[in-house]
Amino acid sequence: IILIIILYIELSIGEVIVHRYIMHNKEGTLIRKYYGNLHNTHHLDVLNDMKLKDEYNERGLYFALKDSFYVAILTFLVWYPTIQSFDIKLKSEYLVGICLVIGLIYKFSWDFLHYSFHQISELDKFKNNNLFLWLFKNHSYHHLVKGEKKGNYNIIFPGGDYLFNTYNNCIDNKEYCKSPHPSHIKFCEDEKNK
């Protein structure tokens, strides 16, 4: 049980790191050159009510299949030494298979949840599901908190945001709105006017 908890915590921490530093990469970095700017562009497509602009980039909603293999590789690199430290005799090829399944579960979970979070009409289907509603609220704060206070990077595996102190449970963009991105000016006016 302790090992399973540790493996989950590692997944959750990994999700924060990948989402924060790779998906929200900075202009001019090597990560931006390799990974691109699709996720940052997705953030500019999201309106104040979590719906998407009429002409949004659909690819920004989904997790690329090739990225699920990167998740599998990173998971293997972290999990292998952890499992070895518990002196569990698991063949590395079995662990590779497990990590590939984790990568695919992550991709399909992200695709389903992320799409649902931004298609507000979908929420009625899940209004009685407290876990889904909590994940939606968590993701809403990820989009609605801007600038240096941005957080809530966990989408599938909650927990890491608490460890990194990046969990937000309210929206406060006073500092960010002093010099917002041009596409967020209306957002800042709306927040100021409540």
CSV table of N, CA, C and O in Angstrom, one decimal, residues 45-127:
chain,number,residue,atom,x,y,z
A,45,ASP,N,-7.5,30.9,-26.0
A,45,ASP,CA,-8.8,30.5,-26.6
A,45,ASP,C,-9.9,30.4,-25.6
A,45,ASP,O,-11.1,30.3,-25.9
A,46,VAL,N,-9.6,30.3,-24.3
A,46,VAL,CA,-10.6,30.1,-23.2
A,46,VAL,C,-11.2,31.4,-22.7
A,46,VAL,O,-10.5,32.4,-22.4
A,47,LEU,N,-12.5,31.5,-22.8
A,47,LEU,CA,-13.2,32.7,-22.3
A,47,LEU,C,-13.4,32.7,-20.8
A,47,LEU,O,-13.1,31.7,-20.1
A,48,ASN,N,-13.9,33.8,-20.3
A,48,ASN,CA,-14.1,33.9,-18.8
A,48,ASN,C,-15.0,32.9,-18.2
A,48,ASN,O,-14.9,32.6,-17.0
A,49,ASP,N,-15.9,32.3,-19.0
A,49,ASP,CA,-16.9,31.3,-18.5
A,49,ASP,C,-16.4,29.9,-18.8
A,49,ASP,O,-17.2,28.9,-18.7
A,50,MET,N,-15.1,29.7,-19.2
A,50,MET,CA,-14.5,28.4,-19.5
A,50,MET,C,-14.9,27.9,-20.8
A,50,MET,O,-14.4,26.8,-21.3
A,51,LYS,N,-15.8,28.5,-21.5
A,51,LYS,CA,-16.1,28.1,-22.9
A,51,LYS,C,-15.0,28.6,-23.8
A,51,LYS,O,-14.1,29.3,-23.4
A,52,LEU,N,-15.0,28.1,-25.0
A,52,LEU,CA,-14.0,28.4,-26.0
A,52,LEU,C,-14.4,29.4,-27.0
A,52,LEU,O,-15.6,29.5,-27.3
A,53,LYS,N,-13.5,30.3,-27.5
A,53,LYS,CA,-13.8,31.2,-28.6
A,53,LYS,C,-14.4,30.4,-29.7
A,53,LYS,O,-14.1,29.2,-29.9
A,54,ASP,N,-15.1,31.1,-30.6
A,54,ASP,CA,-15.7,30.4,-31.8
A,54,ASP,C,-14.6,29.8,-32.6
A,54,ASP,O,-14.8,28.6,-33.1
A,55,GLU,N,-13.5,30.4,-32.9
A,55,GLU,CA,-12.5,29.9,-33.7
A,55,GLU,C,-11.3,29.4,-32.9
A,55,GLU,O,-10.2,29.9,-33.2
A,56,TYR,N,-11.5,28.5,-32.0
A,56,TYR,CA,-10.4,28.0,-31.2
A,56,TYR,C,-9.7,26.9,-31.9
A,56,TYR,O,-10.2,26.3,-32.9
A,57,ASN,N,-8.5,26.6,-31.5
A,57,ASN,CA,-7.7,25.6,-32.0
A,57,ASN,C,-8.0,24.3,-31.3
A,57,ASN,O,-7.7,24.1,-30.2
A,58,GLU,N,-8.7,23.4,-32.0
A,58,GLU,CA,-9.2,22.1,-31.4
A,58,GLU,C,-8.1,21.3,-30.8
A,58,GLU,O,-8.3,20.6,-29.8
A,59,ARG,N,-6.9,21.3,-31.5
A,59,ARG,CA,-5.8,20.5,-31.0
A,59,ARG,C,-5.4,20.8,-29.6
A,59,ARG,O,-4.8,20.0,-28.9
A,60,GLY,N,-5.7,22.1,-29.1
A,60,GLY,CA,-5.3,22.5,-27.8
A,60,GLY,C,-6.1,21.8,-26.7
A,60,GLY,O,-5.8,21.9,-25.5
A,61,LEU,N,-7.2,21.2,-27.1
A,61,LEU,CA,-8.1,20.5,-26.1
A,61,LEU,C,-7.5,19.1,-25.8
A,61,LEU,O,-7.9,18.5,-24.7
A,62,TYR,N,-6.7,18.5,-26.7
A,62,TYR,CA,-6.4,17.1,-26.5
A,62,TYR,C,-4.9,16.9,-26.3
A,62,TYR,O,-4.1,17.7,-26.6
A,63,PHE,N,-4.6,15.8,-25.7
A,63,PHE,CA,-3.3,15.4,-25.3
A,63,PHE,C,-2.8,14.5,-26.5
A,63,PHE,O,-3.4,13.5,-26.8
A,64,ALA,N,-1.7,14.9,-27.1
A,64,ALA,CA,-1.2,14.2,-28.3
A,64,ALA,C,-0.8,12.7,-28.0
A,64,ALA,O,-0.3,12.5,-26.9
A,65,LEU,N,-1.0,11.8,-28.9
A,65,LEU,CA,-0.7,10.4,-28.7
A,65,LEU,C,0.8,10.2,-28.4
A,65,LEU,O,1.2,9.5,-27.5
A,66,LYS,N,1.6,11.0,-29.1
A,66,LYS,CA,3.1,10.9,-28.9
A,66,LYS,C,3.5,11.3,-27.5
A,66,LYS,O,4.4,10.8,-26.9
A,67,ASP,N,2.7,12.3,-27.0
A,67,ASP,CA,3.0,12.8,-25.6
A,67,ASP,C,2.7,11.7,-24.6
A,67,ASP,O,3.3,11.7,-23.5
A,68,SER,N,1.7,10.8,-24.9
A,68,SER,CA,1.4,9.7,-23.9
A,68,SER,C,2.6,8.8,-23.8
A,68,SER,O,2.9,8.2,-22.8
A,69,PHE,N,3.4,8.7,-24.9
A,69,PHE,CA,4.6,7.8,-24.8
A,69,PHE,C,5.7,8.5,-24.0
A,69,PHE,O,6.4,7.9,-23.3
A,70,TYR,N,5.7,9.9,-24.1
A,70,TYR,CA,6.7,10.6,-23.2
A,70,TYR,C,6.3,10.4,-21.8
A,70,TYR,O,7.2,10.3,-20.9
A,71,VAL,N,5.0,10.5,-21.5
A,71,VAL,CA,4.5,10.3,-20.1
A,71,VAL,C,5.0,8.9,-19.6
A,71,VAL,O,5.4,8.7,-18.5
A,72,ALA,N,4.8,7.9,-20.5
A,72,ALA,CA,5.2,6.5,-20.2
A,72,ALA,C,6.7,6.4,-19.9
A,72,ALA,O,7.1,5.8,-18.9
A,73,ILE,N,7.5,7.1,-20.7
A,73,ILE,CA,9.0,7.0,-20.5
A,73,ILE,C,9.3,7.7,-19.2
A,73,ILE,O,10.1,7.2,-18.4
A,74,LEU,N,8.8,8.9,-18.9
A,74,LEU,CA,9.1,9.6,-17.7
A,74,LEU,C,8.6,8.8,-16.5
A,74,LEU,O,9.3,8.7,-15.4
A,75,THR,N,7.4,8.2,-16.6
A,75,THR,CA,6.9,7.3,-15.5
A,75,THR,C,7.8,6.2,-15.2
A,75,THR,O,8.2,5.9,-14.1
A,76,PHE,N,8.3,5.5,-16.3
A,76,PHE,CA,9.3,4.4,-16.1
A,76,PHE,C,10.5,4.9,-15.4
A,76,PHE,O,11.0,4.2,-14.5
A,77,LEU,N,11.1,6.0,-15.8
A,77,LEU,CA,12.3,6.5,-15.3
A,77,LEU,C,12.2,6.8,-13.8
A,77,LEU,O,13.2,6.7,-13.0
A,78,VAL,N,11.0,7.2,-13.4
A,78,VAL,CA,10.8,7.6,-11.9
A,78,VAL,C,10.4,6.3,-11.2
A,78,VAL,O,10.9,6.1,-10.1
A,79,TRP,N,9.5,5.5,-11.7
A,79,TRP,CA,9.0,4.4,-11.0
A,79,TRP,C,10.0,3.2,-10.9
A,79,TRP,O,10.0,2.5,-9.8
A,80,TYR,N,10.8,3.0,-11.8
A,80,TYR,CA,11.8,1.9,-11.8
A,80,TYR,C,12.6,1.9,-10.5
A,80,TYR,O,12.7,0.9,-9.8
A,81,PRO,N,13.3,3.0,-10.2
A,81,PRO,CA,14.1,3.0,-9.0
A,81,PRO,C,13.3,3.0,-7.7
A,81,PRO,O,13.7,2.4,-6.7
A,82,THR,N,12.1,3.5,-7.8
A,82,THR,CA,11.2,3.5,-6.6
A,82,THR,C,10.8,2.0,-6.3
A,82,THR,O,10.9,1.5,-5.2
A,83,ILE,N,10.4,1.3,-7.3
A,83,ILE,CA,10.0,-0.1,-7.2
A,83,ILE,C,11.2,-0.9,-6.8
A,83,ILE,O,11.1,-1.8,-5.9
A,84,GLN,N,12.4,-0.7,-7.3
A,84,GLN,CA,13.6,-1.4,-7.0
A,84,GLN,C,13.9,-1.2,-5.5
A,84,GLN,O,14.4,-2.1,-4.8
A,85,SER,N,13.7,0.0,-5.0
A,85,SER,CA,14.0,0.3,-3.6
A,85,SER,C,13.1,-0.4,-2.6
A,85,SER,O,13.5,-0.6,-1.5
A,86,PHE,N,12.0,-0.9,-3.1
A,86,PHE,CA,11.1,-1.8,-2.3
A,86,PHE,C,11.5,-3.3,-2.4
A,86,PHE,O,10.8,-4.1,-1.9
A,87,ASP,N,12.5,-3.5,-3.2
A,87,ASP,CA,13.0,-4.9,-3.4
A,87,ASP,C,11.9,-5.8,-4.0
A,87,ASP,O,11.8,-6.9,-3.6
A,88,ILE,N,11.1,-5.2,-4.9
A,88,ILE,CA,10.1,-6.0,-5.6
A,88,ILE,C,10.7,-6.5,-6.9
A,88,ILE,O,11.2,-5.7,-7.7
A,89,LYS,N,10.5,-7.7,-7.2
A,89,LYS,CA,11.1,-8.3,-8.4
A,89,LYS,C,10.1,-8.2,-9.5
A,89,LYS,O,9.3,-9.2,-9.8
A,90,LEU,N,10.1,-7.1,-10.2
A,90,LEU,CA,9.2,-6.9,-11.3
A,90,LEU,C,10.1,-6.7,-12.5
A,90,LEU,O,10.9,-5.9,-12.6
A,91,LYS,N,9.8,-7.6,-13.5
A,91,LYS,CA,10.6,-7.5,-14.8
A,91,LYS,C,10.4,-6.1,-15.4
A,91,LYS,O,9.3,-5.6,-15.4
A,92,SER,N,11.5,-5.6,-15.9
A,92,SER,CA,11.5,-4.2,-16.5
A,92,SER,C,10.5,-4.2,-17.7
A,92,SER,O,9.8,-3.1,-17.9
A,93,GLU,N,10.4,-5.2,-18.4
A,93,GLU,CA,9.5,-5.2,-19.6
A,93,GLU,C,8.0,-5.2,-19.1
A,93,GLU,O,7.1,-4.6,-19.8
A,94,TYR,N,7.7,-5.7,-17.9
A,94,TYR,CA,6.3,-5.6,-17.4
A,94,TYR,C,6.1,-4.2,-17.0
A,94,TYR,O,5.0,-3.6,-17.2
A,95,LEU,N,7.1,-3.6,-16.3
A,95,LEU,CA,7.0,-2.2,-15.9
A,95,LEU,C,6.8,-1.3,-17.1
A,95,LEU,O,6.0,-0.3,-17.1
A,96,VAL,N,7.5,-1.5,-18.2
A,96,VAL,CA,7.3,-0.8,-19.5
A,96,VAL,C,5.9,-0.8,-19.9
A,96,VAL,O,5.3,0.2,-20.3
A,97,GLY,N,5.3,-2.0,-19.9
A,97,GLY,CA,3.9,-2.2,-20.3
A,97,GLY,C,3.0,-1.5,-19.4
A,97,GLY,O,2.0,-0.8,-19.9
A,98,ILE,N,3.2,-1.5,-18.1
A,98,ILE,CA,2.4,-0.8,-17.1
A,98,ILE,C,2.5,0.7,-17.4
A,98,ILE,O,1.5,1.4,-17.4
A,99,CYS,N,3.7,1.2,-17.7
A,99,CYS,CA,3.9,2.6,-17.9
A,99,CYS,C,3.2,3.1,-19.2
A,99,CYS,O,2.7,4.2,-19.3
A,100,LEU,N,3.2,2.2,-20.2
A,100,LEU,CA,2.5,2.5,-21.5
A,100,LEU,C,1.0,2.6,-21.2
A,100,LEU,O,0.4,3.5,-21.8
A,101,VAL,N,0.5,1.7,-20.4
A,101,VAL,CA,-0.9,1.8,-20.1
A,101,VAL,C,-1.2,3.1,-19.3
A,101,VAL,O,-2.2,3.7,-19.6
A,102,ILE,N,-0.4,3.4,-18.4
A,102,ILE,CA,-0.5,4.7,-17.6
A,102,ILE,C,-0.5,5.9,-18.6
A,102,ILE,O,-1.4,6.8,-18.5
A,103,GLY,N,0.4,5.9,-19.5
A,103,GLY,CA,0.4,7.0,-20.5
A,103,GLY,C,-0.9,7.0,-21.3
A,103,GLY,O,-1.4,8.1,-21.6
A,104,LEU,N,-1.4,5.9,-21.7
A,104,LEU,CA,-2.7,5.9,-22.5
A,104,LEU,C,-3.8,6.3,-21.6
A,104,LEU,O,-4.7,7.0,-22.1
A,105,ILE,N,-3.9,5.8,-20.4
A,105,ILE,CA,-4.9,6.2,-19.5
A,105,ILE,C,-4.9,7.7,-19.3
A,105,ILE,O,-5.9,8.4,-19.3
A,106,TYR,N,-3.7,8.2,-19.1
A,106,TYR,CA,-3.5,9.7,-18.9
A,106,TYR,C,-4.1,10.4,-20.2
A,106,TYR,O,-4.9,11.4,-20.0
A,107,LYS,N,-3.7,10.0,-21.3
A,107,LYS,CA,-4.1,10.6,-22.6
A,107,LYS,C,-5.7,10.6,-22.7
A,107,LYS,O,-6.3,11.7,-22.9
A,108,PHE,N,-6.3,9.5,-22.5
A,108,PHE,CA,-7.7,9.4,-22.7
A,108,PHE,C,-8.5,10.1,-21.6
A,108,PHE,O,-9.6,10.6,-21.8
A,109,SER,N,-8.0,10.0,-20.4
A,109,SER,CA,-8.6,10.8,-19.3
A,109,SER,C,-8.5,12.3,-19.5
A,109,SER,O,-9.5,13.0,-19.3
A,110,TRP,N,-7.3,12.7,-19.9
A,110,TRP,CA,-7.2,14.2,-20.2
A,110,TRP,C,-8.1,14.6,-21.3
A,110,TRP,O,-8.8,15.6,-21.2
A,111,ASP,N,-8.2,13.8,-22.4
A,111,ASP,CA,-9.0,14.1,-23.6
A,111,ASP,C,-10.5,14.2,-23.2
A,111,ASP,O,-11.2,15.2,-23.5
A,112,PHE,N,-10.9,13.3,-22.4
A,112,PHE,CA,-12.3,13.3,-22.0
A,112,PHE,C,-12.6,14.5,-21.0
A,112,PHE,O,-13.6,15.2,-21.2
A,113,LEU,N,-11.8,14.6,-20.0
A,113,LEU,CA,-12.1,15.6,-19.0
A,113,LEU,C,-11.9,17.0,-19.5
A,113,LEU,O,-12.7,17.9,-19.4
A,114,HIS,N,-10.8,17.2,-20.2
A,114,HIS,CA,-10.5,18.6,-20.7
A,114,HIS,C,-11.5,19.0,-21.7
A,114,HIS,O,-11.9,20.2,-21.7
A,115,TYR,N,-11.9,18.1,-22.6
A,115,TYR,CA,-13.0,18.5,-23.5
A,115,TYR,C,-14.3,18.8,-22.8
A,115,TYR,O,-14.9,19.9,-23.0
A,116,SER,N,-14.6,18.0,-21.8
A,116,SER,CA,-15.9,18.2,-21.0
A,116,SER,C,-15.8,19.5,-20.2
A,116,SER,O,-16.8,20.3,-20.2
A,117,PHE,N,-14.6,19.9,-19.7
A,117,PHE,CA,-14.5,21.1,-18.9
A,117,PHE,C,-14.8,22.4,-19.8
A,117,PHE,O,-15.2,23.4,-19.2
A,118,HIS,N,-14.4,22.3,-21.0
A,118,HIS,CA,-14.6,23.5,-21.9
A,118,HIS,C,-15.8,23.4,-22.8
A,118,HIS,O,-16.1,24.4,-23.5
A,119,GLN,N,-16.6,22.4,-22.6
A,119,GLN,CA,-17.9,22.3,-23.3
A,119,GLN,C,-19.0,22.3,-22.2
A,119,GLN,O,-19.4,21.3,-21.8
A,120,ILE,N,-19.3,23.5,-21.8
A,120,ILE,CA,-20.1,23.7,-20.6
A,120,ILE,C,-21.4,22.9,-20.6
A,120,ILE,O,-21.9,22.5,-19.6
A,121,SER,N,-22.0,22.7,-21.8
A,121,SER,CA,-23.2,22.0,-21.9
A,121,SER,C,-23.0,20.5,-21.4
A,121,SER,O,-24.0,19.9,-21.0
A,122,GLU,N,-21.8,20.0,-21.4
A,122,GLU,CA,-21.5,18.7,-20.9
A,122,GLU,C,-21.6,18.6,-19.4
A,122,GLU,O,-21.8,17.5,-18.9
A,123,LEU,N,-21.5,19.7,-18.7
A,123,LEU,CA,-21.5,19.6,-17.3
A,123,LEU,C,-22.8,19.1,-16.7
A,123,LEU,O,-22.8,18.5,-15.6
A,124,ASP,N,-23.9,19.3,-17.4
A,124,ASP,CA,-25.2,18.8,-16.9
A,124,ASP,C,-25.2,17.3,-16.7
A,124,ASP,O,-25.8,16.7,-15.8
A,125,LYS,N,-24.5,16.6,-17.6
A,125,LYS,CA,-24.4,15.1,-17.5
A,125,LYS,C,-23.7,14.7,-16.2
A,125,LYS,O,-24.0,13.6,-15.8
A,126,PHE,N,-22.9,15.5,-15.6
A,126,PHE,CA,-22.1,15.1,-14.5
A,126,PHE,C,-22.4,15.9,-13.2
A,126,PHE,O,-21.6,15.9,-12.3
A,127,LYS,N,-23.5,16.6,-13.2
A,127,LYS,CA,-23.8,17.5,-12.1
A,127,LYS,C,-23.9,16.8,-10.8
A,127,LYS,O,-23.8,17.4,-9.7
